[in-house]
mmCIF file of C-alpha atoms in Angstrom:
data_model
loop_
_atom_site.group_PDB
_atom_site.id
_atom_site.type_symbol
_atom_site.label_atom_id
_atom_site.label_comp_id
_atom_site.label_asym_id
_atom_site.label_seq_id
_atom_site.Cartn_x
_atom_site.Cartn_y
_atom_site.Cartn_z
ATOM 1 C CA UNK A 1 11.118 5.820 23.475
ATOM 2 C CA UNK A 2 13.262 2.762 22.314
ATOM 3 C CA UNK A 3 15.029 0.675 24.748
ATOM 4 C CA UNK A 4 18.415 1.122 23.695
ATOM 5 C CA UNK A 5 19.588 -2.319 24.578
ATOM 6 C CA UNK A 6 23.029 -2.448 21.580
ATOM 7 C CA UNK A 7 24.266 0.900 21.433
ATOM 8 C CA UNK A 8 26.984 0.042 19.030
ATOM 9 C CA UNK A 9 24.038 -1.572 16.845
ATOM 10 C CA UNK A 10 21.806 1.389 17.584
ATOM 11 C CA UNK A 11 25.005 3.418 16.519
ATOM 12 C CA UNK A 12 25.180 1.919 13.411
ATOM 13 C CA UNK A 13 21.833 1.778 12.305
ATOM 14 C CA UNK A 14 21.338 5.740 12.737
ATOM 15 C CA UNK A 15 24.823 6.275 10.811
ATOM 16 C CA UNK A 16 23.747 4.282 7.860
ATOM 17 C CA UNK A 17 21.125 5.822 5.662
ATOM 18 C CA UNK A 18 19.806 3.247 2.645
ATOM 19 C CA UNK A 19 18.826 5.927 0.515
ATOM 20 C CA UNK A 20 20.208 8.330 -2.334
ATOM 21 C CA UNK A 21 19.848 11.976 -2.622
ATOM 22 C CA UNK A 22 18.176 12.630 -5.890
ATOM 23 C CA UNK A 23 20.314 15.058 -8.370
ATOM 24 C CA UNK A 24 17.568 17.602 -8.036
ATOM 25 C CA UNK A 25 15.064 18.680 -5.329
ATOM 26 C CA UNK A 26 12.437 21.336 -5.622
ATOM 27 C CA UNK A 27 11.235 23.200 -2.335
ATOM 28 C CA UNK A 28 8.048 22.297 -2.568
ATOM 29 C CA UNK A 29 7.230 18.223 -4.079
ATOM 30 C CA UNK A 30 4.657 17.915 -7.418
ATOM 31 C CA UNK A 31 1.670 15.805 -6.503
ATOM 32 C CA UNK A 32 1.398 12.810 -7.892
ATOM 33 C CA UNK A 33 1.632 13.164 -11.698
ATOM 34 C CA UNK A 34 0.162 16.580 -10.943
ATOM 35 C CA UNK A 35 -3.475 15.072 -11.987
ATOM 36 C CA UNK A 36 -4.498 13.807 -8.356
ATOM 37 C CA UNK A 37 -7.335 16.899 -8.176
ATOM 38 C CA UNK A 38 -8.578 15.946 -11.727
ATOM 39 C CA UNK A 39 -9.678 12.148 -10.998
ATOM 40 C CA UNK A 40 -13.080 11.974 -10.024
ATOM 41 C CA UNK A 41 -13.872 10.064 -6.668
ATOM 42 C CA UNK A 42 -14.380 5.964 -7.927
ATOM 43 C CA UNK A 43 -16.613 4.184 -4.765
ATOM 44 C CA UNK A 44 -15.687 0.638 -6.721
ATOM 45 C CA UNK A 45 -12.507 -0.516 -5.841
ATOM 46 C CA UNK A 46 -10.589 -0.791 -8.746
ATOM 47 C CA UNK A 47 -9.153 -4.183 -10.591
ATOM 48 C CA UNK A 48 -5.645 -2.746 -11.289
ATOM 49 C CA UNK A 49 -4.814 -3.063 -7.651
ATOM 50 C CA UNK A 50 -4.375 -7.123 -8.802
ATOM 51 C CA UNK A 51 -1.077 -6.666 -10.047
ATOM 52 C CA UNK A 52 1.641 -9.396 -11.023
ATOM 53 C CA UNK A 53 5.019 -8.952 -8.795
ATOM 54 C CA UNK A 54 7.035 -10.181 -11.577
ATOM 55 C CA UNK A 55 8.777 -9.244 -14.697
ATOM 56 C CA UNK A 56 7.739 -5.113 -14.364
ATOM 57 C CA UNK A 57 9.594 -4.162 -17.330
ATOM 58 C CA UNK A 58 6.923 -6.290 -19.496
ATOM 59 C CA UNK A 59 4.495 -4.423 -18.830
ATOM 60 C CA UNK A 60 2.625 -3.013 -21.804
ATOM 61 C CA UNK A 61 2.086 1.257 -21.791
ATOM 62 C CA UNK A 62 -1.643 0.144 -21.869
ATOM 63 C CA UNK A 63 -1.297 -1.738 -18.419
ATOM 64 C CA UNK A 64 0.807 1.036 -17.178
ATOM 65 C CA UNK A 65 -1.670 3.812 -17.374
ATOM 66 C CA UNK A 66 -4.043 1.586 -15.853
ATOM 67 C CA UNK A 67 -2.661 1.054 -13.222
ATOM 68 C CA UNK A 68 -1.328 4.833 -12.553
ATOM 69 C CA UNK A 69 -4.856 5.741 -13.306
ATOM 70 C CA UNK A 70 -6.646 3.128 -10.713
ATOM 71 C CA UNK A 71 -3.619 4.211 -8.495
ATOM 72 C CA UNK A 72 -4.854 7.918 -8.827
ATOM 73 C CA UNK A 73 -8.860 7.069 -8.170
ATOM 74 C CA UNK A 74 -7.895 5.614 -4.938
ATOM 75 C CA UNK A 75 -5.818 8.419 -3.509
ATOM 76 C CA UNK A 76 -8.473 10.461 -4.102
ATOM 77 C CA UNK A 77 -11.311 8.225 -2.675
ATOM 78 C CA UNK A 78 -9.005 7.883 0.547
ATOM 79 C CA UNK A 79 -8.668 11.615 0.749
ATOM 80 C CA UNK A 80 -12.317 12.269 -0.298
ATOM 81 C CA UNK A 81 -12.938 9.645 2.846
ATOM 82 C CA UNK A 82 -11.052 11.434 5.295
ATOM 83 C CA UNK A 83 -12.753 14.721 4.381
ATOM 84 C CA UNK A 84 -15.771 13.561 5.444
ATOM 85 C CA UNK A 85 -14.567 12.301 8.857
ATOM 86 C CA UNK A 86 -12.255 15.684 9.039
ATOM 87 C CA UNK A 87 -16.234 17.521 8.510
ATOM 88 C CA UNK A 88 -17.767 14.916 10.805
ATOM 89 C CA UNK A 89 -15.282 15.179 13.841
ATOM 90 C CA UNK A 90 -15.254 19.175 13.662
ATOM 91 C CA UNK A 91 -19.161 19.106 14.098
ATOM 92 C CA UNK A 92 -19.226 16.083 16.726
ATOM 93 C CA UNK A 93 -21.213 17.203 19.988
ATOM 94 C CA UNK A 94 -18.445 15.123 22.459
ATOM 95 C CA UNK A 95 -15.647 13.880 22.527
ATOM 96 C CA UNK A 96 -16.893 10.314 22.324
ATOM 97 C CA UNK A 97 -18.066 10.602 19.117
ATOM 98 C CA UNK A 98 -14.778 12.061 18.158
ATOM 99 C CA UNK A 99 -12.692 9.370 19.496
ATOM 100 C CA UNK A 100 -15.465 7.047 17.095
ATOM 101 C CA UNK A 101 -14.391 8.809 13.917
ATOM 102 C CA UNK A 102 -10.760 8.200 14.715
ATOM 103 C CA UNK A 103 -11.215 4.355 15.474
ATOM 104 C CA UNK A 104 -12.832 4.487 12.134
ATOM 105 C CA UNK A 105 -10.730 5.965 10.150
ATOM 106 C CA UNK A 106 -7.631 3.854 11.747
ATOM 107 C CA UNK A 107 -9.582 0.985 10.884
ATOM 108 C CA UNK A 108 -9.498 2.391 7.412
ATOM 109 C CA UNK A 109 -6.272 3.008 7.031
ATOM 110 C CA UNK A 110 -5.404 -0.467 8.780
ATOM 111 C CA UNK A 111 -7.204 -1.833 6.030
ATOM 112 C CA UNK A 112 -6.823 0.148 2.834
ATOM 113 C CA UNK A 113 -3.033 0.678 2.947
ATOM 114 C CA UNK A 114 -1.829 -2.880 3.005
ATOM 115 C CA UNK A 115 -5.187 -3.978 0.632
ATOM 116 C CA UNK A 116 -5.049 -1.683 -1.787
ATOM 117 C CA UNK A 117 -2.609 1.241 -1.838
ATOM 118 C CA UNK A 118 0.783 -0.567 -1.266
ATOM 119 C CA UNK A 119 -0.084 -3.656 -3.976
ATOM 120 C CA UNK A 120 0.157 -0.607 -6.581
ATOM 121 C CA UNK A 121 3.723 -0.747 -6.310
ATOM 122 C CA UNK A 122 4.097 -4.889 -6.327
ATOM 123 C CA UNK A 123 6.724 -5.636 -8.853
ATOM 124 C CA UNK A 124 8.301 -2.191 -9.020
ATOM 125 C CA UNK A 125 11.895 -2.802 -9.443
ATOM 126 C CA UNK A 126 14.438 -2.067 -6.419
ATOM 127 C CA UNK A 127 17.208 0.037 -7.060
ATOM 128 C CA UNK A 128 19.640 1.875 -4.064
ATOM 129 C CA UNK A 129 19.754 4.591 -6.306
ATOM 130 C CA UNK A 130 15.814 4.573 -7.043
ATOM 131 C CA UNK A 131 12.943 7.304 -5.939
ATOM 132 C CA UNK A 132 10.203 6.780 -8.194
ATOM 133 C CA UNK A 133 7.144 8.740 -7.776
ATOM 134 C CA UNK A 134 4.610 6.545 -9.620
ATOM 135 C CA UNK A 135 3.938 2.723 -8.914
ATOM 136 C CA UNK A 136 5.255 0.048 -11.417
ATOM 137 C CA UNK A 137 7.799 2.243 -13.140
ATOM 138 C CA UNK A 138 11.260 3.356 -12.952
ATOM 139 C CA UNK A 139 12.948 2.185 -9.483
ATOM 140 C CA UNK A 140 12.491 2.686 -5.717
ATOM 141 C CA UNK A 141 14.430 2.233 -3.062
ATOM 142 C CA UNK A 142 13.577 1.202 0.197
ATOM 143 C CA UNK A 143 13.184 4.285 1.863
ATOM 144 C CA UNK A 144 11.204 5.927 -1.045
ATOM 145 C CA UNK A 145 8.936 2.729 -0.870
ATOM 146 C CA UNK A 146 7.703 3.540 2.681
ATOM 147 C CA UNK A 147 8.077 7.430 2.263
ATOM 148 C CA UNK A 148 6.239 8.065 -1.579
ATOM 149 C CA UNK A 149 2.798 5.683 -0.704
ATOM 150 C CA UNK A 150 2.392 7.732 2.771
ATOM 151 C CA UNK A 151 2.911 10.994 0.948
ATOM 152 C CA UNK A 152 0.674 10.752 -1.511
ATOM 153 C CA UNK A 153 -2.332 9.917 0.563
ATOM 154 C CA UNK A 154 -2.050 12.781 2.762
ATOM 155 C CA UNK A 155 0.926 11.929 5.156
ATOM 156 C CA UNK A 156 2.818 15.562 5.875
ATOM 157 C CA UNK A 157 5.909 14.419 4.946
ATOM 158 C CA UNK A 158 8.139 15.486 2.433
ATOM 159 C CA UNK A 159 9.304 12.274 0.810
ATOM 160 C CA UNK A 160 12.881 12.926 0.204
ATOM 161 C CA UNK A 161 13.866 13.776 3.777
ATOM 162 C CA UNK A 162 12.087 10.915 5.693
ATOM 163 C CA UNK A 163 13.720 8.333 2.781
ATOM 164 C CA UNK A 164 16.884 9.761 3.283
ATOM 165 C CA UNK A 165 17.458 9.024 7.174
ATOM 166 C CA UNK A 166 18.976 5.869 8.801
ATOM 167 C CA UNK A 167 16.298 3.101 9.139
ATOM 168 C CA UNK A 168 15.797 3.919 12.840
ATOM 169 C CA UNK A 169 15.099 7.700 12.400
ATOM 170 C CA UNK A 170 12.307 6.731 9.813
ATOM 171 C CA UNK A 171 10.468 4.538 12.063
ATOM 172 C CA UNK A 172 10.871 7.660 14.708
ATOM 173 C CA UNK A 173 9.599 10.313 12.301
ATOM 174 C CA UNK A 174 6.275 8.259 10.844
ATOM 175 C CA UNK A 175 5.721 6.793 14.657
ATOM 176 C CA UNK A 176 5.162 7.886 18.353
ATOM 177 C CA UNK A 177 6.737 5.581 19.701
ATOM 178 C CA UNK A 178 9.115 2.767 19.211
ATOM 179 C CA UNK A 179 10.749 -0.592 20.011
ATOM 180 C CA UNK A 180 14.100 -2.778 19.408
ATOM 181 C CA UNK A 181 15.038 -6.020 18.999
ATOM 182 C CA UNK A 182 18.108 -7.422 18.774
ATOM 183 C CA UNK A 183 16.413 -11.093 17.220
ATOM 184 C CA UNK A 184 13.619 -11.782 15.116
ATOM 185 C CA UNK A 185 12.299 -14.021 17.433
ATOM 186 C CA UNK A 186 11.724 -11.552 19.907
ATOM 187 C CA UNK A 187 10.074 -9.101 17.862
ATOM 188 C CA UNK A 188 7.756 -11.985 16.567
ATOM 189 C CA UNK A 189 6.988 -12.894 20.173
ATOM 190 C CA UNK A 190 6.478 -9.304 21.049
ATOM 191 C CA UNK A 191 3.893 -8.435 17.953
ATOM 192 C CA UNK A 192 1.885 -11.861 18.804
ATOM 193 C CA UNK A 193 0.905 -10.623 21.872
ATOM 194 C CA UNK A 194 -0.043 -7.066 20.402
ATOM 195 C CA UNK A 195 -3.736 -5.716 18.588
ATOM 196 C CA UNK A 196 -3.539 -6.054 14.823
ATOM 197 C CA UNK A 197 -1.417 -3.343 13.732
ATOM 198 C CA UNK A 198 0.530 -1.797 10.871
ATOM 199 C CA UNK A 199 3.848 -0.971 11.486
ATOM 200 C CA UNK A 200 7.039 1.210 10.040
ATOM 201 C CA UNK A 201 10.275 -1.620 10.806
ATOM 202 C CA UNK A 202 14.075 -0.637 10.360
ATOM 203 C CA UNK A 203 16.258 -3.204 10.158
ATOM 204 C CA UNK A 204 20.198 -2.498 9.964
ATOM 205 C CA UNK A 205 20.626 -1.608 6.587
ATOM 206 C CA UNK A 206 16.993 -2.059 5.043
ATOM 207 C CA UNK A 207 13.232 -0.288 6.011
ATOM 208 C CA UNK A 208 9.942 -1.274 5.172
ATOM 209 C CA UNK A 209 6.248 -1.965 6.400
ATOM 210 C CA UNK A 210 5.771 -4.578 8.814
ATOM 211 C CA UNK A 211 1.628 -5.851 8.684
ATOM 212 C CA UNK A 212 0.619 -7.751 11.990
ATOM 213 C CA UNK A 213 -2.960 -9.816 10.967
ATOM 214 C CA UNK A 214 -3.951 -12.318 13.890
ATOM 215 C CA UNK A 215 -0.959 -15.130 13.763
ATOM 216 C CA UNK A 216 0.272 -13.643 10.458
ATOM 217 C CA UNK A 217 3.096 -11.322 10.230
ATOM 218 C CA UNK A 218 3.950 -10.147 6.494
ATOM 219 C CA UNK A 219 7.083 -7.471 5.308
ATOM 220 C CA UNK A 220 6.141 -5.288 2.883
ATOM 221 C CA UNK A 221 9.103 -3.828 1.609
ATOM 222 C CA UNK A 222 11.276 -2.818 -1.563
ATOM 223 C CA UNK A 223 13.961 -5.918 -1.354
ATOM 224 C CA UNK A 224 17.230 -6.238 -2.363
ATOM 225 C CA UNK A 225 16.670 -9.966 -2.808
ATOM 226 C CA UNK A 226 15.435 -11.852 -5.406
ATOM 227 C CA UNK A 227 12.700 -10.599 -7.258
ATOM 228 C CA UNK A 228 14.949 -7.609 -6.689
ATOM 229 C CA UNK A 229 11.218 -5.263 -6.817
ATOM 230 C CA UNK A 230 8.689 -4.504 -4.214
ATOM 231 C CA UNK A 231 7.082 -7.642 -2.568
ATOM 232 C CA UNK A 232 5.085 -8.897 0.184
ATOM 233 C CA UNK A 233 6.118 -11.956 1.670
ATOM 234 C CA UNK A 234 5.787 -14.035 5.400
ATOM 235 C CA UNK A 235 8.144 -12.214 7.416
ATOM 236 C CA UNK A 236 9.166 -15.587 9.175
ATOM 237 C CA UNK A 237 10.566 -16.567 5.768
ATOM 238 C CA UNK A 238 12.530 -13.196 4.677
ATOM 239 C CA UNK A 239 15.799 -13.398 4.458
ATOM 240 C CA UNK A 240 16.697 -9.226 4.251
ATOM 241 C CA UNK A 241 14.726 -9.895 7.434
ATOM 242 C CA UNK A 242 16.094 -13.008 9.343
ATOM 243 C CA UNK A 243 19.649 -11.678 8.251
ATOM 244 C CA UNK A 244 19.506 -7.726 10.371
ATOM 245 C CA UNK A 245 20.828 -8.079 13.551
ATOM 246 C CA UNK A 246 18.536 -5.320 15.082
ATOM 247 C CA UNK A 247 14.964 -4.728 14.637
ATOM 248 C CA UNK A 248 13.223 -1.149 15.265
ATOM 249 C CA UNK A 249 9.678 -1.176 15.103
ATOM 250 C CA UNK A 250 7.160 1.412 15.386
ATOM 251 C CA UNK A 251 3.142 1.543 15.090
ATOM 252 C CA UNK A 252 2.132 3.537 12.545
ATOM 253 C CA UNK A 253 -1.720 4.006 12.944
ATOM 254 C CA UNK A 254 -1.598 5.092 16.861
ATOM 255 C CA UNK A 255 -3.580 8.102 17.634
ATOM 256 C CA UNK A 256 -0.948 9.951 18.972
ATOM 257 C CA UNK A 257 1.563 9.300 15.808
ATOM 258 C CA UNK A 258 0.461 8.564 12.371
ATOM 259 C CA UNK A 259 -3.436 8.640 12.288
ATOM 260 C CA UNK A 260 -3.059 12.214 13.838
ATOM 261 C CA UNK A 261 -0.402 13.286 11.459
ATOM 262 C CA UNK A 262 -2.697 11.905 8.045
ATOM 263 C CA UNK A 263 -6.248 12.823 9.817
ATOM 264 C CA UNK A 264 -5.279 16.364 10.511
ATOM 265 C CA UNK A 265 -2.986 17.268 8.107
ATOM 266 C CA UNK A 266 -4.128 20.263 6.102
#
């Protein structure tokens, strides 16, 4: 549970959602350009996930299917992945050998989402108003940036609900468990002395993925700032970053939270 250290911040940050509710909603979400199923698994890792963060609206309709169409070979190689495991833990003779598969997969996923699923959507234009489904066109806000890449590799979220809560209740629905901050300093102190980890980081008006790497810490995130468009960039230099006030930070990959929600999920 967080340590509610600023309740008026805490206050705050739970009243203040960052994203839009889109003019229409089905009950149940489309997959991903409804041709996920029809992609057959790739085991090379595809070129388009080398994308330029600048100037999106250059991009030529050529480019743009190639990278939707690299972007749809990997989702299915990550969920062709985790069916294996999913076959592989079901038939394991201990539970040793099941907590194995798990530590692999995290591994994985520690790996392949910052790598080579998020840099999909590098350059996509930020909007408030934005909830794009695919990577590199139309706009996405914040919210939809963390919520959409999640969904579509198996997370069982719906995509419009989590991207519609406060920063704070985002981190709580994707994570276990949580932390705050009420300096950047302190959360950077705090993550240094922490495993490698990939984490789901509300700030007071903003939300967005947080990737810990030895003495590296990066923010992932669809910013408001200039390029104005999805970017990674050295959290220590961020300004929507050094400017919150509060930091809430969860780990996304823990066995108990996320891993068991994407490993399991049906």
């Amino acid at each position: 549970m967080m340590n509610l250290f600023c309740p008026i911040c805490l206050i705050t940050l739970l009243a203040l959602g960052c994203q839009p509710i889109p003019p229409e909603q089905s009950s149940q979400e489309a997959p991903f350009l409804h041709t996920v199923q029809q992609v057959e698994v790739d085991t090379h890792i595809t070129e388009a996930v080398v994308i330029e963060q600048s100037e999106p609206d250059k991009l030529s309709q050529a480019k743009l299917d190639s990278i939707h169409l690299g972007y749809r070979q990997l989702i299915s190689r990550i969920k062709a992945q985790k069916a294996v495991w999913l076959q592989q833990y079901h038939q394991a003779e201990n539970q040793e050998t099941q907590q194995a598969i798990l530590q692999e997969a995290r591994s994985y996923l520690l790996q392949t989402i910052p790598d080579e699923l998020l840099p999909y959507w590098y350059g996509t234009p930020w909007d408030f108003n934005g909830y794009s489904n695919h990577p590199r066109e139309g706009i996405i806000a914040c919210g939809y940036f963390v919520s959409t890449p999640l969904k579509h590799i198996g997370f069982p979220i719906n995509r419009y609900r989590v991207a519609q809560q406060a920063a704070a209740v985002i981190v709580d629905t994707l994570c276990s468990e949580s932390y705050s901050y009420n300096s950047s300093e302190k959360l950077f102190e705090a993550l240094l002395a922490k495993p490698d980890e990939l984490y789901i980081v509300g700030l007071d008006y903003h939300v967005g993925f947080l990737l810990k790497r030895g003495e590296e810490i990066d923010f992932i995130h669809s910013s408001y700032y200039d390029p104005v468009a999805v970017v990674k960039e050295e959290a220590r230099k961020s300004l929507p970053f050094l400017s919150s006030n509060l930091y809430v930070v969860g780990p996304l990959l823990t066995e108990t939270g996320g891993l068991s929600q994407w490993f399991f999920a049906k």
